[in-house]
Structures are given as structure tokens and as C-alpha cells.
PDB file of C-alpha atoms in Angstrom:
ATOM      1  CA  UNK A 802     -32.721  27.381   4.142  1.00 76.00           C
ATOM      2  CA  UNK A 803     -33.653  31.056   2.785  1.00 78.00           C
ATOM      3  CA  UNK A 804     -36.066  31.136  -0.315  1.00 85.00           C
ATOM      4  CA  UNK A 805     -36.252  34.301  -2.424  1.00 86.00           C
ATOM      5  CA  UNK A 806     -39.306  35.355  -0.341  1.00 90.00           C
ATOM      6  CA  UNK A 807     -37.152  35.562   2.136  1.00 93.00           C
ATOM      7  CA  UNK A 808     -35.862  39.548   3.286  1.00 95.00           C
ATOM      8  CA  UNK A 809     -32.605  39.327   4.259  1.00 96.00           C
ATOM      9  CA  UNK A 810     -32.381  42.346   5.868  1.00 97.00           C
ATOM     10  CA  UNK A 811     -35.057  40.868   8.667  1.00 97.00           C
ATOM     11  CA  UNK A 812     -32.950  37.600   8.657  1.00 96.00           C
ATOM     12  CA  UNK A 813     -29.571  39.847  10.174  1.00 97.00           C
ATOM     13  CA  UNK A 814     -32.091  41.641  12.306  1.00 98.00           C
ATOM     14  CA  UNK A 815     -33.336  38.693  13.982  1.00 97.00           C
ATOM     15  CA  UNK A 816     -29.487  37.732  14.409  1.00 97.00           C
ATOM     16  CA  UNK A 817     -28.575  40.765  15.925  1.00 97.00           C
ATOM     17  CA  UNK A 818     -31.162  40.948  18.375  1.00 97.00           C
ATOM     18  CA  UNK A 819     -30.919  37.424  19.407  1.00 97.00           C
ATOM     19  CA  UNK A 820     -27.078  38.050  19.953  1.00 97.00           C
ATOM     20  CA  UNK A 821     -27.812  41.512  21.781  1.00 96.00           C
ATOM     21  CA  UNK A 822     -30.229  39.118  24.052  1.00 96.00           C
ATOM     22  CA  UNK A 823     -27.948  36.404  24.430  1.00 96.00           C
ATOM     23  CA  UNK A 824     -24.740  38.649  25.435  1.00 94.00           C
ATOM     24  CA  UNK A 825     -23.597  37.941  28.935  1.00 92.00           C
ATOM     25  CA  UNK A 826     -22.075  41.258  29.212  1.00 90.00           C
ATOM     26  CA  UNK A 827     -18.432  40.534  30.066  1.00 91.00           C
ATOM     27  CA  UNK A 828     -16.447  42.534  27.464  1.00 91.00           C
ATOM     28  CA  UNK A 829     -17.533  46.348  26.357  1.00 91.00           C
ATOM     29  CA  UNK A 830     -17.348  45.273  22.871  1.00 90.00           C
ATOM     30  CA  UNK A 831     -20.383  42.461  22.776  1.00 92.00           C
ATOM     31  CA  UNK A 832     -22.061  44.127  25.694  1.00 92.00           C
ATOM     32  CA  UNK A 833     -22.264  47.925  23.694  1.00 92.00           C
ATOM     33  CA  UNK A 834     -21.328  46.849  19.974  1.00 93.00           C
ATOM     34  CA  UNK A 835     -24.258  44.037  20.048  1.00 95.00           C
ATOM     35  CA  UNK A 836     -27.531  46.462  20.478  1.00 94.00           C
ATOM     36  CA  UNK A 837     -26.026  48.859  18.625  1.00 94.00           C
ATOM     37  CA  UNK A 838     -25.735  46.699  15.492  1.00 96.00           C
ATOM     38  CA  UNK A 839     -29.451  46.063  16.079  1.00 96.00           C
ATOM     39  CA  UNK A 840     -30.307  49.575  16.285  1.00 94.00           C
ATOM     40  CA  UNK A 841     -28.884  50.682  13.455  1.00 95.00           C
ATOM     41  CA  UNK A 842     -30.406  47.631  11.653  1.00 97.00           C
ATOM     42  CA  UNK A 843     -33.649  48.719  12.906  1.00 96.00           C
ATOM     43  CA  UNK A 844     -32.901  52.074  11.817  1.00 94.00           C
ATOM     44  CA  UNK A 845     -32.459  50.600   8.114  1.00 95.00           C
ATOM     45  CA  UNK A 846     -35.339  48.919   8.035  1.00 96.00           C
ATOM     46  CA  UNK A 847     -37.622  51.639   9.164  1.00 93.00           C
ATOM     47  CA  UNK A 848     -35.762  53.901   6.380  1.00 92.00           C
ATOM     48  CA  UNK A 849     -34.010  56.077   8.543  1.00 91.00           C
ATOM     49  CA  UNK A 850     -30.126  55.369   7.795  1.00 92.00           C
ATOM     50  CA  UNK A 851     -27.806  56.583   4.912  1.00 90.00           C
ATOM     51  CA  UNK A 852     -24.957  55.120   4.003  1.00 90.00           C
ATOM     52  CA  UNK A 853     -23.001  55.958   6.964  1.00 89.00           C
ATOM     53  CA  UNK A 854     -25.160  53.913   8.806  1.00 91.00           C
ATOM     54  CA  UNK A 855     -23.829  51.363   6.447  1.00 94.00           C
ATOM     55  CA  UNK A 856     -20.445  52.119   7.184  1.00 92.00           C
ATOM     56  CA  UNK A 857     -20.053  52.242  10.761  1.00 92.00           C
ATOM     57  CA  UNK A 858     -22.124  48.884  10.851  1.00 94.00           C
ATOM     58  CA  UNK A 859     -19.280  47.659   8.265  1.00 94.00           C
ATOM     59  CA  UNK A 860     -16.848  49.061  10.885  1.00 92.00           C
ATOM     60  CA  UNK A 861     -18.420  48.227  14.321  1.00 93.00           C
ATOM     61  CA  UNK A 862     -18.731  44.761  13.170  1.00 95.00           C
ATOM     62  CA  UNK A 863     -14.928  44.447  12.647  1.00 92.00           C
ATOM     63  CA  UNK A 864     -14.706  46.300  15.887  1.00 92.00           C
ATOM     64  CA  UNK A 865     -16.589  43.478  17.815  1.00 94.00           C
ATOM     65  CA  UNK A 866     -14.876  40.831  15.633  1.00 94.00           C
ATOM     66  CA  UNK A 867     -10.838  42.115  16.394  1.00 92.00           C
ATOM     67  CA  UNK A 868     -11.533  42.213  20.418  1.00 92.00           C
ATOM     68  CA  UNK A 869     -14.506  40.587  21.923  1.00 93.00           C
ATOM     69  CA  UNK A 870     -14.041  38.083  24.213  1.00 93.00           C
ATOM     70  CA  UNK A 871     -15.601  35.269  23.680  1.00 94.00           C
ATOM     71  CA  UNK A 872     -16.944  33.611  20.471  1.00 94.00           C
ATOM     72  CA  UNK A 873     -20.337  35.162  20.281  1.00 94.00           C
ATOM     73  CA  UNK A 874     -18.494  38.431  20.490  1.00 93.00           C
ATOM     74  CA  UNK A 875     -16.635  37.770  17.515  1.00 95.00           C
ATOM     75  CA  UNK A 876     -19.053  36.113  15.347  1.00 96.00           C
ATOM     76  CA  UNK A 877     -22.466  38.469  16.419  1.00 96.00           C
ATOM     77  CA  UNK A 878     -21.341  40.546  13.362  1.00 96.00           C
ATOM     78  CA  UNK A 879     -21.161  37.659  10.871  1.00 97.00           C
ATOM     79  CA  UNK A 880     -24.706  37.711   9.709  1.00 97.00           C
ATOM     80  CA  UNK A 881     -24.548  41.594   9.162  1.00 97.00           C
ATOM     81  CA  UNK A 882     -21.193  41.479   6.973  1.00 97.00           C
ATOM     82  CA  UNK A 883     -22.233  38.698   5.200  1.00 97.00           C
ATOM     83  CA  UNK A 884     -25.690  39.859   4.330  1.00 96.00           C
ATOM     84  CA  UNK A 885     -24.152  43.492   3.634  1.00 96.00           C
ATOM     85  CA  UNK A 886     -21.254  41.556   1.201  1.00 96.00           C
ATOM     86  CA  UNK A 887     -23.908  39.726  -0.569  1.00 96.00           C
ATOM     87  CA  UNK A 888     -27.295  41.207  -0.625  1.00 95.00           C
ATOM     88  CA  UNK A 889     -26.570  45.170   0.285  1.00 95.00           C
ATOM     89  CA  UNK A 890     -28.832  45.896  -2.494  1.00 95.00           C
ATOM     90  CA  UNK A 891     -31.584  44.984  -0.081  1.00 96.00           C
ATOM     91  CA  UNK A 892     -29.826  47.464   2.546  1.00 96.00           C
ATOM     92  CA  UNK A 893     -29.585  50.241   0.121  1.00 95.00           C
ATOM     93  CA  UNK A 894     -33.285  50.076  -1.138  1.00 95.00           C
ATOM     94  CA  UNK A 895     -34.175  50.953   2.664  1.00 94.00           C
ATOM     95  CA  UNK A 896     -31.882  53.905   2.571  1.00 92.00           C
ATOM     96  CA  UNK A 897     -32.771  57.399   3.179  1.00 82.00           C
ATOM     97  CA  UNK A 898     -32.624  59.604  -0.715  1.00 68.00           C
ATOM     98  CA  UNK A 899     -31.017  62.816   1.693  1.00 60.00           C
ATOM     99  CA  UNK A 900     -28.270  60.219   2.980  1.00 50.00           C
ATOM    100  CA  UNK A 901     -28.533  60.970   6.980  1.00 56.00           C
ATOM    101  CA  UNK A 902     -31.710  61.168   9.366  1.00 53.00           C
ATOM    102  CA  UNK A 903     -30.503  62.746  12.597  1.00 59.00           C
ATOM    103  CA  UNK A 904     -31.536  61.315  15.505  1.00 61.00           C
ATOM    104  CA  UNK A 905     -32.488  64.624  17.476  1.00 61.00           C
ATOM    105  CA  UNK A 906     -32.974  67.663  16.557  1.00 70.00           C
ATOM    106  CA  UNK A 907     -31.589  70.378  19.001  1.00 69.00           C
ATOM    107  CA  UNK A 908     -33.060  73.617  17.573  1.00 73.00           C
ATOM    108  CA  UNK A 909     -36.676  72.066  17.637  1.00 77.00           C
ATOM    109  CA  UNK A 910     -35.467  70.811  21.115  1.00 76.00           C
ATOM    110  CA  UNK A 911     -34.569  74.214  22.420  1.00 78.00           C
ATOM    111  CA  UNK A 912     -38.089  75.604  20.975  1.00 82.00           C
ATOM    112  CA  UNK A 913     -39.741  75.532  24.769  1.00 84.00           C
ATOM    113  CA  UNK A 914     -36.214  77.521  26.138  1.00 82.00           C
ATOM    114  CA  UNK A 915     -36.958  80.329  23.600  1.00 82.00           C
ATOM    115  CA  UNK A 916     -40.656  80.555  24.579  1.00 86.00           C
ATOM    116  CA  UNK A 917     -40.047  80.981  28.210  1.00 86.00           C
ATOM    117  CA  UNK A 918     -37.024  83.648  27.572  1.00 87.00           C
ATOM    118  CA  UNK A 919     -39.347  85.474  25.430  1.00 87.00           C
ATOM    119  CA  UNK A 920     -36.640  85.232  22.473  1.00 84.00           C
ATOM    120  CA  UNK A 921     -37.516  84.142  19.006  1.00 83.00           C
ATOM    121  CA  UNK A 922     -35.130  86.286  17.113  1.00 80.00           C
ATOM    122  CA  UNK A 923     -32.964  85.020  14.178  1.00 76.00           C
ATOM    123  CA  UNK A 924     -30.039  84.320  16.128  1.00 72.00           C
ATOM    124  CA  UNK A 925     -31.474  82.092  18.787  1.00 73.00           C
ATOM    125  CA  UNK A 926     -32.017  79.519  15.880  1.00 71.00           C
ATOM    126  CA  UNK A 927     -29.111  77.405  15.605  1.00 64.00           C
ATOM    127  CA  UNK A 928     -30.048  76.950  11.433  1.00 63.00           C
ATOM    128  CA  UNK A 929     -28.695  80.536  11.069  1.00 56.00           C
ATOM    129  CA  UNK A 930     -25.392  80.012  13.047  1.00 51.00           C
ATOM    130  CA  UNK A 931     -24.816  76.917  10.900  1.00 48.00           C
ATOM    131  CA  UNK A 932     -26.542  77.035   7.727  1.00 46.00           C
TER     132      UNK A 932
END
């Protein structure tokens, strides 16, 4: 069914947003743990993730699989684990070198509060409270 031209990684993708599209909402589990498998797989394929992305995919799939209701619940993480179990060198060539790509940055967000306050000093930068 799946050549070698084939990227796997796109092929759980596609799964995971179908799934996220097809949930009817019912349980928390397939109505929160479906679009967030398909965020972080979007996040791995536009090289943002690190391994823990990898990990709490690993994890959040299990999550969904152990209590959702119904059977697409429990089965929406399939395509991940198995494509992570057999092909997670294609996962790991997407992978970020630094291991983590935060999602927001909250010193460059607070860059507007220390213009209007007039304060630009050392310590309103949150990199020198934690270096």
C-alpha cells in the first residue's frame, strides 16, 4: 500500500488529522488528546520538536488508548505508535539539533511592558533571573 517514496511521517499526519476531524467529542480524551497528537505531528514535521515531543506523543497515545470511549478513541493513536515503533528514524531526522523549540517566548513577549514602564535594566529580563 506504502512504497518507499512514501514519508511516513505525512502518512500518521494525515491519520491524526482525519481522526481529530472525525471525533464526535464525547470523552476528554479523543476530544483534547486527538488535535493534540496532530499538533505535535505538525510540529515534527515543520522541525520544531525534540525528543520530548516524541515522548509525550509516545505517552498521550497510550493515554487516549487506556480510556477513550469509543473505538476511534482508542485506536486514533495506532498510526502514530506504529509509525514511531517502526520508522522513528524518519521522526528523528525532523528533530530539532538543540532538543526543544518553545512555543512562546515570554521575555520577548514582555518587550512592549518594559517600553511603556520606561525600564530596560538587567533585571527586568527574565534571561538574567534564570540563566
Amino acid at each position: 500500500v506504502f512504497g518507499p517514496q512514501r514519508d511516513m511521517l505525512e502518512v500518521a499526519r494525515n491519520f491524526a488529522h482525519f481522526f481529530a476531524h472525525e471525533s464526535c467529542g464525547f470523552c476528554t480524551p479523543c476530544r483534547v488528546g486527538t488535535p493534540l497528537v496532530a499538533g505535535l505531528l505538525d510540529k515534527v514535521a515543520a522541525g520544531h520538536a525534540g525528543q520530548q515531543d516524541l515522548q509525550t506523543l509516545q505517552r498521550l497515545t497510550g493515554v487516549m488508548r487506556g480510556t477513550a470511549h469509543c473505538g476511534l478513541g482508542t485506536s486514533a493513536g495506532n498510526p502514530v505508535v506504529d509509525t514511531l515503533t517502526k520508522f522513528r528514524h524518519v521522526y528523528e531526522a525532523r528533530l530539532r539539533v538543540g532538543d526543544a523549540s518553545p512555543a512562546f517566548d515570554l521575555d520577548l513577549a514582555l518587550a512592549r511592558s518594559r517600553e511603556l514602564t520606561h525600564r530596560d535594566d538587567a533585571h527586568a529580563h527574565l534571561s538574567t533571573l534564570w540563566p
